[in-house]
């Protein structure tokens, strides 16, 4: 049905009708003028009436349009002045030229005209300068979505306080699932009598239940060593703020009972799907356990992971069950492959080369050819000495290949074993990870966020001194159809000695067991010392680095190379090790150029300071006592500032704990 305005706009076709009438009267006049005259008279009356009606309707339409225009204008003025939307006009100098009354009322002011934005709302200035189209800002405890029109120098303010509160409430009430695992429960309770085990269970359950009750967490024990916790995002934020003190509570309380039990917690958050939350929680728990336990891992949907705890060295396992199981699993994978390619990290050290030689021996024990990938241009002095010795053994040296050769010989049935690293960005040739589907990872470092995608088998034990130690244990459970040669045993022993600094750091009973086994297989300790000898030039370079040392905090020493000097990673690491032997030094950091566009940082500690956490802040990683990072496109001064900030953050975090 047409509207009133549409009806008023309809025009009667008066002139059309008049034209037709004139034509008809003309025809009638041709035959009879008298009838035509009468017809003309009769036609004038209705046409006059229609004309008057049309004039009246035109007048009413004009009046209606005029009234409507006034009303629309009035509504526009009222909307501009009365609607709960703020409007502001500014000039080029950020002074307010005009605002509507609503916006002035939001600032508890009668008028804002003539005021500077720097005085009224300085948070708007960056938004205007950067020509941001829309942004949510806080003004006088209210949230506003600001829409900026740069061409008109116009700002619209929409009050979204309630909407923001609802969104915040939704975010805080989203479900979070956590899996809590007692790291070394089986090892500690093995051999315990029932009464002692019951007392330990009661103590742990009591601590966890009190923690859950105090924080509003639903907690359920699902097995002897596993709990499940359900809470919301708001509670998670509070737990994060408190640095998950439950880790310390359990560790300290059980230590008083001479059973140092620790917790690992995996948290799933950020999604509404419960199965996906459970999957994230399990993945986080695997990550926490892979880093040595005694910590919380929170995996978010964007791939980022937060870590809390991890302040203690990983507890060495008392049994070799896992080593035997992994060894047998590796044997099956090797038997199903046509060949084995072993790859370590870039610029391999003694540990990486020794572990690779050990896995190559495992392949030969299972009647498969094993090849070690080496970039001969990236070897340090010690490894070069080892390689010269290996060259004398033609059969062993023939198994060392370049990355290009490895890519050519890889097939669909080839097994790739990555040793002494688990980061794709750190391996010698990342293309091999994409070409070879079957991958095994053997490493002793704490697990980082970056990890090789979907490996068939993972053997990561952060408690181990070195990857060479882990490989040595795997060798002990392989078929005894081939004796380990002296050079192979020596290479493995060299890896252990280098990573333990001659059995002084990160050394457990299993480390000595592995070294004893290798010595029994003919490892030459004198040859190891020959590999580890250093030349005078290297010694002088290290001494010059040590000359730059400064103490930043109590016991924290920082040395920094000159901008025009380039040192390899081994020299930087050796300098950090040397600083750690100095009186009064409990942690050392060495910063130096490693190449034109890369700066390396090596970190060492005696255990009181977790250098791994500090290096993770700088995109690196490692162990509690041994860590490093590489930073690209930065200056030495920039890296020093970032390092000091990371150290400050670490110490501030310890104070809060």
Phi, psi and omega in degrees: 000133181291146179288172180300318181295322179294320178296320181292338183271357180285130180253127176290137181282064185296314184292331177293316179295321179298320180297317180294318181298316180300318179297316181294319179293326177296317178295319181293321180296331180296328181264323183204106186290334181293314178295327179293321179295318179296318180296322179297319180296316181293330182282332184296321184299307180294325179294324178295317179299315180296322180296315178297320179295319179296319179297320180296316181294322177299316181297316179296321180296316179297320178295320181295315180297318179298316178296317181296318179300320179296317182294317179299316179298318180296316179298318179299317179295317180293321178298316181297322187263331190249335184294149182283053176230124181280139178228133182221134173249133181233165175255184185292341180263013178065033171258144184279124179267327181195145170220156173278163185302326182300316182294320178298322180293329178295333180263007182056041181234150174287321178207148178248358184298133179089351180276155177271144178297331179297331179272323187274310183206082184293342178293344179281336186297311178300322179301317181288317181298321181274000179056043175288132184286318181213144182200149176259124181232166179251127177228119178051050177066016176239147178263130179233136169270115184261127175252123186255127175249093187299320184297322181266357186051049187239139178233131174253139181239117177250122181287113181241027182301311182295318178299318179296320179295320178295317178298318178297318179297319178297315180297317184289335183264003177293146185286142175234136178243136178228138173255126180250127185236133176275106193307304189245035184297313183298317182294320183288323185273352179294121180090353177288147172283164186300323182293316180294318180295319178296322179295319179295315179299318180296319180296311182295315180298319179297315180297314183291321179295320178295318177300316180295317181294319181293332185251006178071037183254136171275124184234135179221128176277124184251347175200181183297333184237010185225137174236157171237135181236139178233128178207197181237176185297324181296316178295321178300319179298320179293321179294321177296318180298325178274004177061027177051063182296348178301329178300313180291321182299314181292315182298313183290320182293319180285330178296327178295337178266009181063028173228085186291081180273140178232162181249149165236136183233128175248126186244132174251127184209164171097356179228159181267340181286122181295317176300321179292323176299316179298321178295318178296319180296317179293320178297320178295319179296318177300321180294316180296318179292324179293339179266005175110357179078188182057042181200168178247133175241129180241107182266126181258164185293338179277005178093345180285150180231134174256141179236141174228143180088218182066030186274346183251159175292144178302144181279130180291136179285148184268342183246161179254020182301314182297319179298319180293318179296315179296319180299317179291321178295319178296321178301317179295317181295321179293320181296331181274355183256163178272333177199166180237129175247127183248133184222133175256205181267168177299149183049062187298145176259186181300322182295314180296315181292316180298315179296321179296319178296323178296317178292326177297325177291321177300319179298317180294326178296337180252026175058039175230149178280133178243139182232135181257124180275125181221135170263103188295348179272356185242029183260138177277177187301314182297316180292325177297320177297319178297317181296325177296322178291322180293328179301333179290338177261095188301319182296316180290317182296331180293345181270000175268124185231162178275163177303324180295317178296322179298317179297325181289321185271351180292136178234181179293338182258009181280142176256129177254125178247119179259125183241147173065016172196158175227009181262125178303325182288348184260347184289161183296316181224101184293336180298331179296327179295328180278330183277323183261125184279325185268112186231138175240138180243125176234118187205156178245003179276157175292139185293135179256176179298317179285129184210147179299132187287126168052056176287153178289322184217135179234124175237091181240118180230096182297342179288338186290150180288328187199164174291328178300324177296316180297316181294323178300317178295323177295322180299325184296338182254013178269164179305140183269047181260011179199123182286142176289128181285160183303316184293323178294314178296322180294319179298319178293318180295322178299320178299318179294315183296318181295314184285340178260003184052057180060047174065030179256339181231147176050042184249123177245181181297326179294331178296315179291326176298315180295317180296321179295319178298315181294321178297322178293336178272003174105012180301135184260108182290330178293321178295324177299315179297328176294320178297324188273357179297149178237152180274169184295321181300317179297319180298318181293318178300317180295321180296321179294324176294319181295331179300334184275002188298143174221149179263117182272315175229175180302114176083359181255114182254135179234125175244143183224129179287171178279151182301332183266007180252142178235127179236150176279166186298324182297316180296319178299316180295319179296324178296317178297320177297317181296317179301326183292340179276353181284149180296132177086359181260121176251347175207140182229145178226132179236126181246131179199157173292133174255335174203186183298323185243015183223137177243132179255147175230124174250137183231138178222151175208166177270002178116340180287331180243131180274094182288341177298315180298319180294317180291328177296331175293340180248030175069023178244209180177195180140223181248171176302324183252356187210110183211169182198169174205160174232130182238134183257153174052052177219164177259162179299320180295319178298316180295322178298318179297314180297321179297315180296323176296319179294321178295316178299316181298321179296314181292323177295321177297323179293325179295319181294328180286000000 
